[in-house]
Each structure stands twice: as structure tokens, then as C-alpha cells.
mmCIF file of C-alpha atoms in Angstrom:
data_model
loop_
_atom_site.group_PDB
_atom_site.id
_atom_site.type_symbol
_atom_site.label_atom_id
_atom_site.label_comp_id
_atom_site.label_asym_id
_atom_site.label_seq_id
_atom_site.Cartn_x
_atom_site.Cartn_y
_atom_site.Cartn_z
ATOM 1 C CA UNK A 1 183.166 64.558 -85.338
ATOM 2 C CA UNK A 2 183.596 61.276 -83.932
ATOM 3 C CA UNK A 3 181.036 58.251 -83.772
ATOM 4 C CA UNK A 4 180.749 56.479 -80.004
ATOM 5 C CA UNK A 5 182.419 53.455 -81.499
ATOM 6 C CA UNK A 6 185.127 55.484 -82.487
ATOM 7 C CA UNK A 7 186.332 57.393 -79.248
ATOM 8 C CA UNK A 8 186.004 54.214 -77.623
ATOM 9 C CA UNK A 9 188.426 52.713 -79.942
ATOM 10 C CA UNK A 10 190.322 55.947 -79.851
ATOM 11 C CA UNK A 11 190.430 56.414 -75.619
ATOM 12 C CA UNK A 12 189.959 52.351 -74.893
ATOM 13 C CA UNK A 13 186.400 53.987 -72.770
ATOM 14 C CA UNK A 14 183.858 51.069 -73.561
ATOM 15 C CA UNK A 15 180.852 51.976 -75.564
ATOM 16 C CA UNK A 16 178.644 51.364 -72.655
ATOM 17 C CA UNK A 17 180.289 53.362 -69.882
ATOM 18 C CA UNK A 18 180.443 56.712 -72.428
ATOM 19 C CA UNK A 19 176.339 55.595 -72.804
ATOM 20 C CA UNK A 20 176.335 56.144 -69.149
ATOM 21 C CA UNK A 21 178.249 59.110 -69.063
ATOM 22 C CA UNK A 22 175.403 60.460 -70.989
ATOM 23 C CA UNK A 23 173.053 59.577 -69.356
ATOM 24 C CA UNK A 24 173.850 61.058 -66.204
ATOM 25 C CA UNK A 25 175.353 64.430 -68.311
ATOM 26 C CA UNK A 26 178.950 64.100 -67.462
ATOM 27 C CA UNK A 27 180.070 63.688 -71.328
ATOM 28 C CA UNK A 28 176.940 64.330 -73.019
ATOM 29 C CA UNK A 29 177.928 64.235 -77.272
ATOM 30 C CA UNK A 30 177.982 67.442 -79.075
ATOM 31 C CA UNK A 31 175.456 66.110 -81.401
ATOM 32 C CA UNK A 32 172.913 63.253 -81.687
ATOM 33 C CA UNK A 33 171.956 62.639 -85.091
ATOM 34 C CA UNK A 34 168.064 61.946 -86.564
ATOM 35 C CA UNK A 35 168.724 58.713 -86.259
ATOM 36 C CA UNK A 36 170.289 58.336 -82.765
ATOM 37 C CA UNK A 37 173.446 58.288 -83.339
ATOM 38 C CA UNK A 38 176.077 59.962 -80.990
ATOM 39 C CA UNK A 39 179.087 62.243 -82.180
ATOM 40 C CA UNK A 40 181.748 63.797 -79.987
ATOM 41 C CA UNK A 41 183.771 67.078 -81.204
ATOM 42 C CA UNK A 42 187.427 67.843 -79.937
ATOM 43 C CA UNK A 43 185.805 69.867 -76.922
ATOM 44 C CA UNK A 44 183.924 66.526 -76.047
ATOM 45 C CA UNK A 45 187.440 64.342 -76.068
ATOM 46 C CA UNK A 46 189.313 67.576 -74.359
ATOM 47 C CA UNK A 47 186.815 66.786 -71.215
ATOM 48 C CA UNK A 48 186.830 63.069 -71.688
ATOM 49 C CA UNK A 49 190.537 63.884 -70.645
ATOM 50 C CA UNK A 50 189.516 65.180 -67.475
ATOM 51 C CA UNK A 51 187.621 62.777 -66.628
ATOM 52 C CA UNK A 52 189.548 60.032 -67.326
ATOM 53 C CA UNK A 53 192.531 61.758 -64.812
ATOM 54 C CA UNK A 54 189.988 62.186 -61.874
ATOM 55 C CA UNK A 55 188.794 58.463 -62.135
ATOM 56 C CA UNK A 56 192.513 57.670 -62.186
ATOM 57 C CA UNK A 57 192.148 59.858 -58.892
ATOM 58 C CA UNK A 58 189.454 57.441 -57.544
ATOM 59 C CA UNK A 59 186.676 60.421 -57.954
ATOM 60 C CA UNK A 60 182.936 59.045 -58.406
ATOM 61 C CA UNK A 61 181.409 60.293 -61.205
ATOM 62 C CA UNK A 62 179.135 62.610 -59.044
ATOM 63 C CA UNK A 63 181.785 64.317 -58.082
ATOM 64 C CA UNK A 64 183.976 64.332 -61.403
ATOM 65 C CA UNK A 65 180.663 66.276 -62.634
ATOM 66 C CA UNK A 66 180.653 68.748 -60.135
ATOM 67 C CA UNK A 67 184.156 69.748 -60.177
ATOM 68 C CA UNK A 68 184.353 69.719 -64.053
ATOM 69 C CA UNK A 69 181.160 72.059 -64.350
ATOM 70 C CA UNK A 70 182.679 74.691 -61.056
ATOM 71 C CA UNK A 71 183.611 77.940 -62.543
ATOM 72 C CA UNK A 72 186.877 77.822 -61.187
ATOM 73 C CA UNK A 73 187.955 74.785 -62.684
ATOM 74 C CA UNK A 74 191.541 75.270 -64.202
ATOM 75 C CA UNK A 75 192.394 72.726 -66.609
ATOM 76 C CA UNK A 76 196.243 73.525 -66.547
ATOM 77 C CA UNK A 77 196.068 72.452 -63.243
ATOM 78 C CA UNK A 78 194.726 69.229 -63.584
ATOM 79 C CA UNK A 79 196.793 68.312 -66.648
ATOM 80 C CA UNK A 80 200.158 69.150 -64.253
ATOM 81 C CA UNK A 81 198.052 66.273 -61.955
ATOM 82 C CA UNK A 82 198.087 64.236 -64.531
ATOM 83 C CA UNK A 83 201.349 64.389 -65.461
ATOM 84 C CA UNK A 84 202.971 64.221 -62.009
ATOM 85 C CA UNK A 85 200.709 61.314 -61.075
ATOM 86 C CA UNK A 86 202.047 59.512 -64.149
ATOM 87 C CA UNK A 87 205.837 60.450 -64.023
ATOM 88 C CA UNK A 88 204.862 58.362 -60.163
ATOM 89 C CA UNK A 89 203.533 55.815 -62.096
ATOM 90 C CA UNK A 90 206.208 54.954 -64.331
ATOM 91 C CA UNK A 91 208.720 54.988 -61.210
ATOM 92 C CA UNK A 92 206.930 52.865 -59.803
ATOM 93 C CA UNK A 93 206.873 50.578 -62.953
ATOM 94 C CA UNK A 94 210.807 50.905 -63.632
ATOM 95 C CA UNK A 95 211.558 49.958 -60.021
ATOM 96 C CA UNK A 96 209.316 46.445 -60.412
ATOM 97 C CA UNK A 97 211.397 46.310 -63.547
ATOM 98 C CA UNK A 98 214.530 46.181 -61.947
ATOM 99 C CA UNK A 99 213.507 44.189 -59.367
ATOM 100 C CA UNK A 100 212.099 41.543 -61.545
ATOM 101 C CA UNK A 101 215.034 41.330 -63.491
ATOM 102 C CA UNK A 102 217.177 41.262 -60.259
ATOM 103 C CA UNK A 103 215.247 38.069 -58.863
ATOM 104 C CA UNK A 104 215.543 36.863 -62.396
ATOM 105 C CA UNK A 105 219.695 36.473 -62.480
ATOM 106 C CA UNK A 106 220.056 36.148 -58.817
ATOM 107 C CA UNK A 107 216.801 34.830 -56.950
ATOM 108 C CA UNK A 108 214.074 35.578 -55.059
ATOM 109 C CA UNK A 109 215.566 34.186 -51.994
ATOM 110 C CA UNK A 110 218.490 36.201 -52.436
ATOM 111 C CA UNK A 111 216.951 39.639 -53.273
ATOM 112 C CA UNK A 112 214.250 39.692 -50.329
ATOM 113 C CA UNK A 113 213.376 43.549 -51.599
ATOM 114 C CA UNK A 114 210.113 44.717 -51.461
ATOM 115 C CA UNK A 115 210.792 48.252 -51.867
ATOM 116 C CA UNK A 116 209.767 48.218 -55.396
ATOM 117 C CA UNK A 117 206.325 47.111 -54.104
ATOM 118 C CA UNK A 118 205.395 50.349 -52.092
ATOM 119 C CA UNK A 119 203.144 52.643 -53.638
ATOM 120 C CA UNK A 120 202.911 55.464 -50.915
ATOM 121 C CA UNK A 121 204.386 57.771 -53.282
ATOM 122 C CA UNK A 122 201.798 57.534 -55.788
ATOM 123 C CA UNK A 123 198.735 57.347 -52.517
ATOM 124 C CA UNK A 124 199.901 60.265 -51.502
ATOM 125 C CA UNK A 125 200.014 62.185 -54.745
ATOM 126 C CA UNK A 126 196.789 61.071 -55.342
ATOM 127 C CA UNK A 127 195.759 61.846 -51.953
ATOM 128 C CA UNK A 128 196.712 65.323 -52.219
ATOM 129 C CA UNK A 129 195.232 66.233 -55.646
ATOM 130 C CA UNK A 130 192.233 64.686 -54.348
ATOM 131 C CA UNK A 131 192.033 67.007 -51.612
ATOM 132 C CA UNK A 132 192.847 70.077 -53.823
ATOM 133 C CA UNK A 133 190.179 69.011 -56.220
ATOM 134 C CA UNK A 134 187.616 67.793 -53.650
ATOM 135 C CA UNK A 135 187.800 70.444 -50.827
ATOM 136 C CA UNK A 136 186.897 73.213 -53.319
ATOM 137 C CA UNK A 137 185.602 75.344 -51.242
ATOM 138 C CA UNK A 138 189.150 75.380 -48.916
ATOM 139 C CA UNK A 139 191.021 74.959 -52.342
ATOM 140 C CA UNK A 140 190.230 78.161 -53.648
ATOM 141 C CA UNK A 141 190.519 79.903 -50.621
ATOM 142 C CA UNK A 142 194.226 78.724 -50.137
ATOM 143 C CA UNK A 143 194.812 80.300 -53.780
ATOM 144 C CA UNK A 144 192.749 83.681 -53.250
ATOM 145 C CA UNK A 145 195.283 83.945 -50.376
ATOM 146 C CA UNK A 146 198.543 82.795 -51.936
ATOM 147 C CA UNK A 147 198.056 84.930 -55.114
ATOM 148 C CA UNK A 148 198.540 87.837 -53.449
ATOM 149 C CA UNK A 149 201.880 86.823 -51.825
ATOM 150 C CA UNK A 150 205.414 87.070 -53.183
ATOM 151 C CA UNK A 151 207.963 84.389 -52.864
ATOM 152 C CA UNK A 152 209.455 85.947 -50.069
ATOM 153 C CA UNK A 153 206.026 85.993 -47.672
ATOM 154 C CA UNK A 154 205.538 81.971 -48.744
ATOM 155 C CA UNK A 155 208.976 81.311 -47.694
ATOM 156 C CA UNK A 156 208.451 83.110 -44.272
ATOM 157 C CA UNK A 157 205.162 81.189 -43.896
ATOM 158 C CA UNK A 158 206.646 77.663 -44.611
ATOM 159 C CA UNK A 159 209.109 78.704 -42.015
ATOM 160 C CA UNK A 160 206.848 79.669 -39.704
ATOM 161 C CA UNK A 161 204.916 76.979 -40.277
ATOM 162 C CA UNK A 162 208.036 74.334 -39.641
ATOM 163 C CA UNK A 163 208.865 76.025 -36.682
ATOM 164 C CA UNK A 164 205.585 74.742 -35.309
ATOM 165 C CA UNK A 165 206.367 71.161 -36.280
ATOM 166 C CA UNK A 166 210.481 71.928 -34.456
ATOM 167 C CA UNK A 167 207.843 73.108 -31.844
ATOM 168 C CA UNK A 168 206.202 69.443 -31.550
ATOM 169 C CA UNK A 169 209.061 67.958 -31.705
ATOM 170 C CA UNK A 170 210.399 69.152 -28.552
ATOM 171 C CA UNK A 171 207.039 67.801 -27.034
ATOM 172 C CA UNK A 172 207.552 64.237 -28.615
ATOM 173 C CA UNK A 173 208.293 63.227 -24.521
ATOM 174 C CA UNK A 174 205.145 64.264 -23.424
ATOM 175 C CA UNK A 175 201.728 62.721 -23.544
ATOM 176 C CA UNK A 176 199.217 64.257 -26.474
ATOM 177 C CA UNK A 177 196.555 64.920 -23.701
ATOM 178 C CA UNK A 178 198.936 67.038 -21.803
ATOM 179 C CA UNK A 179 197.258 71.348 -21.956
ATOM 180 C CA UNK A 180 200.530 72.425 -23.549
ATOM 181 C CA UNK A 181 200.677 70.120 -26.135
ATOM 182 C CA UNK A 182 196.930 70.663 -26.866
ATOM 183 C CA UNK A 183 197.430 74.423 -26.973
ATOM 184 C CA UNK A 184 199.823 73.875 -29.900
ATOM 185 C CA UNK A 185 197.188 72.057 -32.117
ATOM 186 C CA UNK A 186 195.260 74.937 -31.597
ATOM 187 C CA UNK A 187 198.408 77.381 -32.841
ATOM 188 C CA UNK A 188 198.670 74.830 -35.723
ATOM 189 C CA UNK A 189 194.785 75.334 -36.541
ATOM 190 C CA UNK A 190 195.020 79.062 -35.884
ATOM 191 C CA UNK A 191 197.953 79.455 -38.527
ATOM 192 C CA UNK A 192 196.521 77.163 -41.508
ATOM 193 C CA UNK A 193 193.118 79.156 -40.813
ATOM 194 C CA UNK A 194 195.190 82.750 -41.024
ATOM 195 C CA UNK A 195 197.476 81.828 -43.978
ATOM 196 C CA UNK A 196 195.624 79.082 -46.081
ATOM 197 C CA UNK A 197 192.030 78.400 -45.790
ATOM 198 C CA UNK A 198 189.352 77.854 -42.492
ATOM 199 C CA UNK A 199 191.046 74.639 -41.126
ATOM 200 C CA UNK A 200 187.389 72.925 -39.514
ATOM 201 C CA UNK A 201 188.330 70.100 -37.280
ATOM 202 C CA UNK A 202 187.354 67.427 -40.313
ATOM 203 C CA UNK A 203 190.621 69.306 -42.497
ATOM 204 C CA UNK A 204 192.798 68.871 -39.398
ATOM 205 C CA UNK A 205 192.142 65.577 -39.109
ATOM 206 C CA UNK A 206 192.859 64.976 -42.437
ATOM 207 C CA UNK A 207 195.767 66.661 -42.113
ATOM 208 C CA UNK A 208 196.955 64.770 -39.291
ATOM 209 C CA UNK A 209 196.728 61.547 -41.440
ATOM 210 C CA UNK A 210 199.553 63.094 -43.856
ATOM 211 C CA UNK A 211 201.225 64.129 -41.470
ATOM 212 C CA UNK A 212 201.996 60.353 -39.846
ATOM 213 C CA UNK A 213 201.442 59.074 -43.550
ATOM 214 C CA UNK A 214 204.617 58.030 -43.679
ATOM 215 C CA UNK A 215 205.179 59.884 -47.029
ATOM 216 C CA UNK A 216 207.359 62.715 -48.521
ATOM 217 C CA UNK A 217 205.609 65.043 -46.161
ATOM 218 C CA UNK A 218 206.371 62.807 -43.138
ATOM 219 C CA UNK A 219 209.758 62.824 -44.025
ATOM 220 C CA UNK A 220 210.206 66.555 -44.298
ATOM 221 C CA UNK A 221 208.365 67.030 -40.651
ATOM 222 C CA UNK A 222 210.657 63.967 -38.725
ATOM 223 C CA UNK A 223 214.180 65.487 -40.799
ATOM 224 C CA UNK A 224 213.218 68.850 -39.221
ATOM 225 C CA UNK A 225 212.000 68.315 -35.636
ATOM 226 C CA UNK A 226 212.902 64.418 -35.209
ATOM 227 C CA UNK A 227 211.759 61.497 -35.862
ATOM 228 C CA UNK A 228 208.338 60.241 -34.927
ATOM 229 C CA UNK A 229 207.270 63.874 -34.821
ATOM 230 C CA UNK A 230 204.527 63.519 -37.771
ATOM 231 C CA UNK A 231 203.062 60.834 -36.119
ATOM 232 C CA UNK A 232 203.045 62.660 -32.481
ATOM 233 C CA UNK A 233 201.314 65.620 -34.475
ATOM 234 C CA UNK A 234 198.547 63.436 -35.601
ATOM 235 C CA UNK A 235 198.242 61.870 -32.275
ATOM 236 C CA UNK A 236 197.993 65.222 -30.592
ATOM 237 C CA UNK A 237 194.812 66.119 -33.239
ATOM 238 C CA UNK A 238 192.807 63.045 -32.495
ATOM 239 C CA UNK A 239 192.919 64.243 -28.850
ATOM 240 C CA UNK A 240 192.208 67.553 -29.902
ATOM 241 C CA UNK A 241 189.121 66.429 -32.004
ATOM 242 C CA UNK A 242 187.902 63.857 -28.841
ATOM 243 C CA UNK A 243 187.777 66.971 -26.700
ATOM 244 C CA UNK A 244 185.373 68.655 -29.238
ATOM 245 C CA UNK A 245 183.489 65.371 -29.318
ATOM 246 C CA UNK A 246 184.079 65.726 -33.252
ATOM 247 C CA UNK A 247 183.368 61.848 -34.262
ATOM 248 C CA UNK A 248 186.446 59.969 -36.130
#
């Protein structure tokens, strides 16, 4: 057992915020002494852990409870999160490194490089556990479904599902309004309803916004059907979503 003082020295959480986190039962201690004192067990740091990766994940606390206490919470998961998130981290790190010491030997003026700045990589990572984590509901859905496929079938359906984006792309000259281009955000609903989870109008949306997000998954959509072809996708969904009167 561990006092309050001590896991804060031990995790670098301040004494007040794991007060907090008490009082409003996310980390509640695994014993409170006679005299008022708090003490935390291994199981109590184990979900510290947790919660610790989903603030890193920008989660409020509300939430971090609720997703912490669903049954179908897998803590492997989250960990491989974790570590992803920070492997994005230290790349990030390295590369401001480098360019530090680059602008150190050469010059600022010289090295005009702001690569090394862009954290899109590590937004979008975050992004996307954030969505597997906060859309539960359409999180486990997506995994009752893909459990029961073998490699094979989720190769066919990422092909299938890239052949709608090659699909797009050949519509890139065409305005987003336009019925046929519209009747292929519906086939793009239609399939991520059929092979992943209920894709509302709110999830395609979001969707849209990684598409054009200018991230890994951007890249993978303009390489395959051209460039520009993310962002025509999302374009295309805000018209679809206007038609329903869904607000944005």
C-alpha cells in the first residue's frame, strides 16, 4: 500500500488532483484508514495508468470514468494506445532535435524547415484512439463484426472499400452537389454501415474530416485515386449532411 503523498511522488499526479479523483470516484483508494488517511494498492496505480493515457488523449474525466468502468473495456488495447501514441511522441521530439541542432551549426536563416514542427501525426493518432474509445457504442460493433472475419474477407473489404475512394476520384471534376456524386456518399455510408458499425450522419462527418485531414489516411486515399480526392470526399459529405438538414 501506498500513502497519497507517495503515488504522487511516484506518478508526478499532484496530491490535490488524486483528492479530486476521489471525490468524483474515478480513482477512489483501496483503503482509507481511521484516521483519514488514503492508501492505493497495485490495482489502484494499474488504473491510475489508464487514466493518465486517456488525459494524454484529451478525455474529460467524465468520460475517462465511463469508459474505464464499461464492461468491455480491454486494457491491452489501451496500453498498445499508449505505446503508439508515445513511439509518435518521441519522433516528434528527435526531429526538433535535429532541427535544433541543424539551426545551431548552420542558422536559422539558412535551414527555413518547419517540418519538425508539425504534429498531425500525433493529432491524428490521438484522434483516432479517441474515436475508438469514445464512440463505444460503434467501437464494439466494428469488433463484433471483424472477429468473425479472416484475413482474407478484411483484405477484400479494404479493397472494396478503396475502390470507392478510386470511385471519387474519377468524380474529382465534378461539383459535390451533382446526384451522382451524392449517390456515392450514400454507397460509402451503406458499406461502413454493412461491414463496420451504423455509420449515422454525425460518424460520416467525422469521417469526412480524416479523410481531408491531411494525415496518413489522406495520403493513402490521394496515392490511390489522386490527389485532392480526400478532401473532395469530405466535401461531397457536408453536402450530403446539408441535404438532411443535419446541423455542422
Amino acid at each position: 500500500m501506498r500513502t497519497v503523498k507517495e503515488v504522487s511522488k511516484l506518478t508526478g499526479v499532484s496530491v490535490r488532483a488524486l483528492h479530486h479523483y476521489d471525490k468524483i470516484g474515478l480513482l477512489v483508494p483501496a483503503h482509507t484508514t481511521e484516521a483519514g488517511y488514503r492508501l492505493y494498492d497495485e490495482k489502484s496505480l494499474e488504473r491510475l495508468q489508464m487514466i493518465l493515457l486517456f488525459k494524454e488523449l484529451k478525455f474529460p474525466l467524465k468520460e475517462i470514468k465511463e469508459i474505464l468502468e464499461n464492461p468491455s473495456f480491454d486494457r491491452r488495447k489501451a496500453l498498445d494506445d499508449q505505446i503508439q501514441l508515445l513511439l509518435l511522441q518521441k519522433e516528434h521530439i528527435e526531429n526538433l532535435i535535429d532541427l535544433a541542432k541543424g539551426i545551431q551549426m548552420i542558422g536559422v536563416k539558412k535551414l527555413l524547415d518547419f517540418e519538425a514542427f508539425d504534429t498531425r501525426k500525433i493529432d491524428e493518432y490521438a484522434k483516432e484512439a479517441k474515436a475508438r474509445w469514445g464512440k463505444t457504442e460503434a467501437y464494439r460493433e466494428f469488433e463484433e463484426k471483424a472477429k468473425y472475419r479472416t484475413p482474407q474477407e478484411e483484405q477484400m473489404i479494404s479493397e472494396d472499400l478503396m475502390e470507392i475512394f478510386r470511385e471519387f476520384g474519377v468524380m474529382r471534376g465534378r461539383q459535390p452537389e451533382e446526384e451522382m456524386v451524392q449517390a456515392q456518399v450514400q454507397k460509402l455510408k451503406d458499406f461502413i454501415t454493412k461491414n463496420f458499425y451504423q455509420c449515422t450522419v454525425e460518424i460520416l462527418i467525422y469521417l469526412g474530416g480524416m479523410y481531408a485531414g491531411g494525415g496518413s489516411m489522406t495520403d493513402n486515399i490521394d496515392r490511390e485515386s489522386g490527389a485532392g480526392t480526400g478532401e473532395f470526399v469530405e466535401q461531397a459529405i457536408l453536402v450530403y449532411a446539408k441535404n438532411l438538414n443535419f446541423p455542422q
